[in-house]
GROMACS .gro file of N, CA and C in nm:
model
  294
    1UNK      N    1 -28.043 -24.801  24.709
    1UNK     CA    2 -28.148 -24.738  24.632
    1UNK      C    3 -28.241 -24.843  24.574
    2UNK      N    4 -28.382 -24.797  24.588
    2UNK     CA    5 -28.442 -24.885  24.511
    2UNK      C    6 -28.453 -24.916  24.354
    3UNK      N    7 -28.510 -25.014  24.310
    3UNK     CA    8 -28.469 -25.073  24.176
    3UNK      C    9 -28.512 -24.934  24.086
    4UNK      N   10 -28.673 -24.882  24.111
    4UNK     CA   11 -28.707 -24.760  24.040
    4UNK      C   12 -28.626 -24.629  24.011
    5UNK      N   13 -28.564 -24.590  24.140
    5UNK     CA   14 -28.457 -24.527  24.150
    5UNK      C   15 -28.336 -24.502  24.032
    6UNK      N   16 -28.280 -24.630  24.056
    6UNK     CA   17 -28.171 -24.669  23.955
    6UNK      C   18 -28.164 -24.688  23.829
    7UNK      N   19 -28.344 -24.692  23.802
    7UNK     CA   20 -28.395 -24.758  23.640
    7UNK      C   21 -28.386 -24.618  23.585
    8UNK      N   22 -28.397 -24.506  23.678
    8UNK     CA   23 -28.456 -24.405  23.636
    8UNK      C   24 -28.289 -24.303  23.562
    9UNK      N   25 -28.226 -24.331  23.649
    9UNK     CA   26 -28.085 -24.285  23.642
    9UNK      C   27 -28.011 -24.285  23.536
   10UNK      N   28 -27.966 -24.176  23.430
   10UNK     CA   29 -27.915 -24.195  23.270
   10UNK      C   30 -27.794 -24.287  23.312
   11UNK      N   31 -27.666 -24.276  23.426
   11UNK     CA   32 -27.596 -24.341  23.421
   11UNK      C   33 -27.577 -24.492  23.472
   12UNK      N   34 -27.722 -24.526  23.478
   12UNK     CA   35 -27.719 -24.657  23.489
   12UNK      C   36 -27.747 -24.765  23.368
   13UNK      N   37 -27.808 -24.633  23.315
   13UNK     CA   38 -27.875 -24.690  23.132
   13UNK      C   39 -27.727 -24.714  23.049
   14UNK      N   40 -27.633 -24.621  23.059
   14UNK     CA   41 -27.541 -24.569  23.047
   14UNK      C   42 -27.430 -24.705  23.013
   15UNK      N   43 -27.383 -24.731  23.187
   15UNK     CA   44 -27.331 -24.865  23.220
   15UNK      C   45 -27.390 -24.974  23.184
   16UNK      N   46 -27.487 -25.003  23.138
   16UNK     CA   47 -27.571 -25.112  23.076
   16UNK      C   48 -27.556 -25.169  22.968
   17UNK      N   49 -27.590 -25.050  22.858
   17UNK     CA   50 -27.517 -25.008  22.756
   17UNK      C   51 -27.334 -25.010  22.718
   18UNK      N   52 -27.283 -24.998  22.806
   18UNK     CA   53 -27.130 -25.040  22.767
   18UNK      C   54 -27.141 -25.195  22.826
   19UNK      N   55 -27.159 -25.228  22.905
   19UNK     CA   56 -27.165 -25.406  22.925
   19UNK      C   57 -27.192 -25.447  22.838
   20UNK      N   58 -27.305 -25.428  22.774
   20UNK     CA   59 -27.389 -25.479  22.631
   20UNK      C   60 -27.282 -25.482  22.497
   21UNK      N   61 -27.224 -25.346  22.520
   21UNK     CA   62 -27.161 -25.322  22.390
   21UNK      C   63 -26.984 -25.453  22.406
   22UNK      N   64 -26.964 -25.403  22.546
   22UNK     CA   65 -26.810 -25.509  22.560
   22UNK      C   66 -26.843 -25.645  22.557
   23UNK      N   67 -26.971 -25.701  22.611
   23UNK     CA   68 -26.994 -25.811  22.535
   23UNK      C   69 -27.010 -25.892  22.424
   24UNK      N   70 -27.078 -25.788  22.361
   24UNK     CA   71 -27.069 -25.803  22.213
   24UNK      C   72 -26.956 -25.805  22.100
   25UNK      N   73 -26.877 -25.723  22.150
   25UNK     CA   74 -26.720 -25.696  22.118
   25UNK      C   75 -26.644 -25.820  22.148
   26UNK      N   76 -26.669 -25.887  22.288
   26UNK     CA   77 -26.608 -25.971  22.318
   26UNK      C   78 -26.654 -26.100  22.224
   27UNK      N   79 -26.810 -26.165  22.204
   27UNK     CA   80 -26.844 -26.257  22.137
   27UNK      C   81 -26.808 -26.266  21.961
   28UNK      N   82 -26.846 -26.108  21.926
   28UNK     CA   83 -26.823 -26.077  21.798
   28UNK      C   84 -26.626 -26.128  21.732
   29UNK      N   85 -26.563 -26.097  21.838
   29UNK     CA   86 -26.405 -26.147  21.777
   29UNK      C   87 -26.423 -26.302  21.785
   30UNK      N   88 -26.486 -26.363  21.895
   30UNK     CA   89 -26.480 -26.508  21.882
   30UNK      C   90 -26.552 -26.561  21.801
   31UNK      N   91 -26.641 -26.504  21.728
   31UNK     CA   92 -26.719 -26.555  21.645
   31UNK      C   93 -26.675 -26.554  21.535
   32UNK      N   94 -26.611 -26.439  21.461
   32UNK     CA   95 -26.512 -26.416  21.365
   32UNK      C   96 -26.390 -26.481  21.386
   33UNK      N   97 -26.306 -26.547  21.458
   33UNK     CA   98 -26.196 -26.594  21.505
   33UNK      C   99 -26.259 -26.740  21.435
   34UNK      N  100 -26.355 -26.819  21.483
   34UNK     CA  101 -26.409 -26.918  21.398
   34UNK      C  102 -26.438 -26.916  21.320
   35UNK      N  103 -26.523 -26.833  21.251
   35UNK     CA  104 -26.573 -26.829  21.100
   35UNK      C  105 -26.404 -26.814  21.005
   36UNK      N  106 -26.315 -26.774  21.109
   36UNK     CA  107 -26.180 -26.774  20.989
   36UNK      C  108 -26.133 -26.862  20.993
   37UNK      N  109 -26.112 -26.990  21.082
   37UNK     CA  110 -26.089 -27.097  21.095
   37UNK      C  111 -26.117 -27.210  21.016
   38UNK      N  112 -26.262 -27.160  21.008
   38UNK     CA  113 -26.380 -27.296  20.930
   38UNK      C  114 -26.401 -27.210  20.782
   39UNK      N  115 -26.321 -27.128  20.750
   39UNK     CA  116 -26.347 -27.075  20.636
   39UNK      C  117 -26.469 -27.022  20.583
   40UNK      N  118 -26.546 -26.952  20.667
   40UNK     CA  119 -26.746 -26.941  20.649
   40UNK      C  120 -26.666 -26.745  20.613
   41UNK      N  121 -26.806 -26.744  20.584
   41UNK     CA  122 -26.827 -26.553  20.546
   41UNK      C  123 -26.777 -26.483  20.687
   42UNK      N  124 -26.714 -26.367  20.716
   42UNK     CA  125 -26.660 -26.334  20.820
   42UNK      C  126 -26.744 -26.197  20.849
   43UNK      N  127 -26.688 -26.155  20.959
   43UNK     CA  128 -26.741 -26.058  21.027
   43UNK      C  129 -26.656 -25.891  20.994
   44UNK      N  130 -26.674 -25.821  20.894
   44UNK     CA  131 -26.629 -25.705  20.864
   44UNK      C  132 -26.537 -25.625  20.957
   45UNK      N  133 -26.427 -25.601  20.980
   45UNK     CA  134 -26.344 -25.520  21.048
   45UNK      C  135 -26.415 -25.414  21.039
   46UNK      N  136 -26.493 -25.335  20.981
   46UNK     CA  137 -26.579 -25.180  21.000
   46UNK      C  138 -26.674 -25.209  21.132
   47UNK      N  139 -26.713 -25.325  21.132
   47UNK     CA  140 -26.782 -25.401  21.227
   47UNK      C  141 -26.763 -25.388  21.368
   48UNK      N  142 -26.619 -25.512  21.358
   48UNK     CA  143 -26.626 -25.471  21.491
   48UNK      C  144 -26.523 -25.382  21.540
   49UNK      N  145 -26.511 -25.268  21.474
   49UNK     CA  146 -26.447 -25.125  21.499
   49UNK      C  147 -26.532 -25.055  21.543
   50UNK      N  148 -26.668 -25.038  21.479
   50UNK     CA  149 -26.770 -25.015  21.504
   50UNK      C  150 -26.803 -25.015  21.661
   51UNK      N  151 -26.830 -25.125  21.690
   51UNK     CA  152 -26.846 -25.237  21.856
   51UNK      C  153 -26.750 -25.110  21.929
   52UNK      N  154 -26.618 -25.151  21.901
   52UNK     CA  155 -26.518 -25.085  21.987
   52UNK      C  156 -26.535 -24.937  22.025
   53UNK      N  157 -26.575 -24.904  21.914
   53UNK     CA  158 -26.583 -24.746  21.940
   53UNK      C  159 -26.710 -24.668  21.972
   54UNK      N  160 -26.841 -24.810  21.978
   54UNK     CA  161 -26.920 -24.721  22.062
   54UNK      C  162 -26.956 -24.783  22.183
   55UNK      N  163 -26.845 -24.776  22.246
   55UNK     CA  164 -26.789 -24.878  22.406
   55UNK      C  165 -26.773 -24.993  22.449
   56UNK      N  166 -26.722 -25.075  22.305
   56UNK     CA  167 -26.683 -25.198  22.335
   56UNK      C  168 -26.510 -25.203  22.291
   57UNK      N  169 -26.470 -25.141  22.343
   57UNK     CA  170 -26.319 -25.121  22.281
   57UNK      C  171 -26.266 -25.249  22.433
   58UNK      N  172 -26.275 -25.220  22.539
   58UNK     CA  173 -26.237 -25.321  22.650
   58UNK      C  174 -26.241 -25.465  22.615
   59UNK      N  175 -26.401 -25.481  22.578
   59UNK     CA  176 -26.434 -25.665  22.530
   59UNK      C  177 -26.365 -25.671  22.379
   60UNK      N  178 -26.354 -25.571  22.284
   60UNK     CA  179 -26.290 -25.655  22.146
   60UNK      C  180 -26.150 -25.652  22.200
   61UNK      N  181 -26.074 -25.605  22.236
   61UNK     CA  182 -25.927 -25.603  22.296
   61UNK      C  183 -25.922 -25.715  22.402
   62UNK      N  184 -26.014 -25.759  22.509
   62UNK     CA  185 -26.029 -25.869  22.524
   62UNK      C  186 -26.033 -26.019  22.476
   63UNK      N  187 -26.112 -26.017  22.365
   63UNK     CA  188 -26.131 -26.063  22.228
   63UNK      C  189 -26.057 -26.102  22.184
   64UNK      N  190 -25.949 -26.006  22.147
   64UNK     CA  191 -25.852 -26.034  22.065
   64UNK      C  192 -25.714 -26.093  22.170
   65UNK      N  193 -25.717 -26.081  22.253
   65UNK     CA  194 -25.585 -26.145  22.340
   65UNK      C  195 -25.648 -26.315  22.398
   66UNK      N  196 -25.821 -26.356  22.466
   66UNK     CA  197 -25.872 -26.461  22.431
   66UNK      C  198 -25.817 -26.566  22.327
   67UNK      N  199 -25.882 -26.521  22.246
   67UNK     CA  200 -25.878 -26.588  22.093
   67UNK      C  201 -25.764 -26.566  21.981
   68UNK      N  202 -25.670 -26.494  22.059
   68UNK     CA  203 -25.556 -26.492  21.957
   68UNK      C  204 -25.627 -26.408  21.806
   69UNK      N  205 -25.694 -26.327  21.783
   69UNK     CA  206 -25.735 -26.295  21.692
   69UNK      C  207 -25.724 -26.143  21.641
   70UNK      N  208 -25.667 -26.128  21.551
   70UNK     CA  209 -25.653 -25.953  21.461
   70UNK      C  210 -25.525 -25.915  21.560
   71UNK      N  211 -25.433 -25.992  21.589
   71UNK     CA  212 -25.355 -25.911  21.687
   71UNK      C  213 -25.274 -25.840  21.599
   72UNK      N  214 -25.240 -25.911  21.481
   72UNK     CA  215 -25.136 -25.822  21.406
   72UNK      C  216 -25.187 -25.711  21.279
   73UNK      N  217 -25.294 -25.732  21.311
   73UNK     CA  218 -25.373 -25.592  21.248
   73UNK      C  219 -25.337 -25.482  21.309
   74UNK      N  220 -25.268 -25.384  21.259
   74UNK     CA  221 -25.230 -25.216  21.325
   74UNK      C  222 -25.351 -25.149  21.333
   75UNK      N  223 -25.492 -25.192  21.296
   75UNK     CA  224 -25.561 -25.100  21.301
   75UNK      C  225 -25.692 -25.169  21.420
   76UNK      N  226 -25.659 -25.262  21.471
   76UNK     CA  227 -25.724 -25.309  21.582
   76UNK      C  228 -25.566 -25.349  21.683
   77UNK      N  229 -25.459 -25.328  21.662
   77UNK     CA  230 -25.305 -25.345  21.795
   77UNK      C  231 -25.325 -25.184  21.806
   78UNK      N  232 -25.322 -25.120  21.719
   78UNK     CA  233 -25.330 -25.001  21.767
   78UNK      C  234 -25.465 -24.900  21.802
   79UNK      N  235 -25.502 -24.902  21.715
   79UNK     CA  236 -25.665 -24.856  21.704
   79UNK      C  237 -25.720 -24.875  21.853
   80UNK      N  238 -25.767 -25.034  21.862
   80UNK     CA  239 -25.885 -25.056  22.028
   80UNK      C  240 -25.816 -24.981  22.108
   81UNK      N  241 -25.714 -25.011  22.169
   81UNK     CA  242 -25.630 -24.964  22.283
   81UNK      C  243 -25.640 -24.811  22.263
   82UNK      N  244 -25.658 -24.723  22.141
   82UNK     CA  245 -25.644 -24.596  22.159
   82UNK      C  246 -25.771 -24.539  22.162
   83UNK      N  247 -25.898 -24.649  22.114
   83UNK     CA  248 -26.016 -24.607  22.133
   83UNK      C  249 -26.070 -24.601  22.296
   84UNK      N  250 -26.003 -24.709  22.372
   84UNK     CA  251 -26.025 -24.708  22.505
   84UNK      C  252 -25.948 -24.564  22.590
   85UNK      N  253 -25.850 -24.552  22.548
   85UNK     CA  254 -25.769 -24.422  22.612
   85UNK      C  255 -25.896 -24.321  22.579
   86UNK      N  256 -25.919 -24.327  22.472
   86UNK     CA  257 -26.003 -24.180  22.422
   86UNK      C  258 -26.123 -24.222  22.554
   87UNK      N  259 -26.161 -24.320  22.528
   87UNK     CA  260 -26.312 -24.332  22.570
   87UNK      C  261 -26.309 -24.309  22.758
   88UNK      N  262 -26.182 -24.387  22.782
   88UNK     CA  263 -26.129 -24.340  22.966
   88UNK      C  264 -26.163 -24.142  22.976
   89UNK      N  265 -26.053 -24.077  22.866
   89UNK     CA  266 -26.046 -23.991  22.915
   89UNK      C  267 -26.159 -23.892  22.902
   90UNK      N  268 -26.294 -23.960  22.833
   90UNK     CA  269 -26.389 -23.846  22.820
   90UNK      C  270 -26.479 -23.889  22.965
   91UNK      N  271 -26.470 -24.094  22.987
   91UNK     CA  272 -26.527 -24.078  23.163
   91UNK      C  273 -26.439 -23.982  23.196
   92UNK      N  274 -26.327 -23.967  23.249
   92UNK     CA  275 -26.308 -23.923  23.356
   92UNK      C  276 -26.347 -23.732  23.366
   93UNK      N  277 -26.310 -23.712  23.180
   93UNK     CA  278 -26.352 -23.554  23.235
   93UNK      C  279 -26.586 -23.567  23.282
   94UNK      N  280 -26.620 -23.608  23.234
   94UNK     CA  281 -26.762 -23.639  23.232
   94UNK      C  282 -26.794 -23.645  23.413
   95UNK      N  283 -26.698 -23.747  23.503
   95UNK     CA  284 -26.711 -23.769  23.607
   95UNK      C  285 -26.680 -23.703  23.706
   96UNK      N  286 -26.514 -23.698  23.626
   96UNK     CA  287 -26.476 -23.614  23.746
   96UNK      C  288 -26.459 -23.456  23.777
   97UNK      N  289 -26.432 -23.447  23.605
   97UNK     CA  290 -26.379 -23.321  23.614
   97UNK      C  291 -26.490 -23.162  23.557
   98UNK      N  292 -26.565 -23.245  23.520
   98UNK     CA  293 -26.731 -23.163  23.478
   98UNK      C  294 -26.748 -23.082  23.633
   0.00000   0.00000   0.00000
C-alpha cells in the first residue's frame, strides 16, 4: 500500500501511538532508575503508571527488568503485567473478535 493509504488508516495512527507510548515507558524507568541513583528529583509513580496504562505497559515492564528498577513495587510487579493482559485482551476482542 501506498504511504497515503496507510497515513490515512486509524490503525496505523493507532500502532504509532503505542510505539511512542512503549518507548517512552521504556526511557521514562531509565531515567528515573538514574535520577534514584544520583539522588536528583524523581519521576512520580502516577507517572509512569500513567505511560503504562495508556499503552506503554510492554516498554515500562521492559524498563523495569532492563534497569533493575520498581521491581519490588506490587503496584508496578503486579499492576504493568495486569495492565498489559487487560490491554492484549481488548486487541484481541477489537481485532478479532468484533
Amino acid at each position: 500500500m501506498p504511504w497515503e493509504t496507510w497515513s490515512r488508516q486509524p490503525a496505523f495512527w493507532l500502532v504509532i501511538l503505542l510505539l511512542l507510548m512503549n518507548l517512552a515507558g521504556f526511557i521514562l524507568m531509565g531515567v528515573d532508575k538514574y535520577k534514584a541513583r544520583h539522588d536528583r528529583w524523581r519521576i512520580p509513580e502516577r507517572t509512569l503508571m500513567l505511560i503504562a496504562a495508556l499503552g506503554g505497559s510492554v516498554g515500562v515492564f521492559l524498563g523495569m527488568r532492563v534497569f533493575r528498577h520498581k521491581t519490588l513495587h506490587r503496584l508496578f510487579s503486579w499492576g504493568v503485567p495486569a495492565l498489559f493482559v487487560l490491554q492484549a485482551a481488548i486487541a484481541v476482542y477489537l481485532l478479532w473478535l468484533r
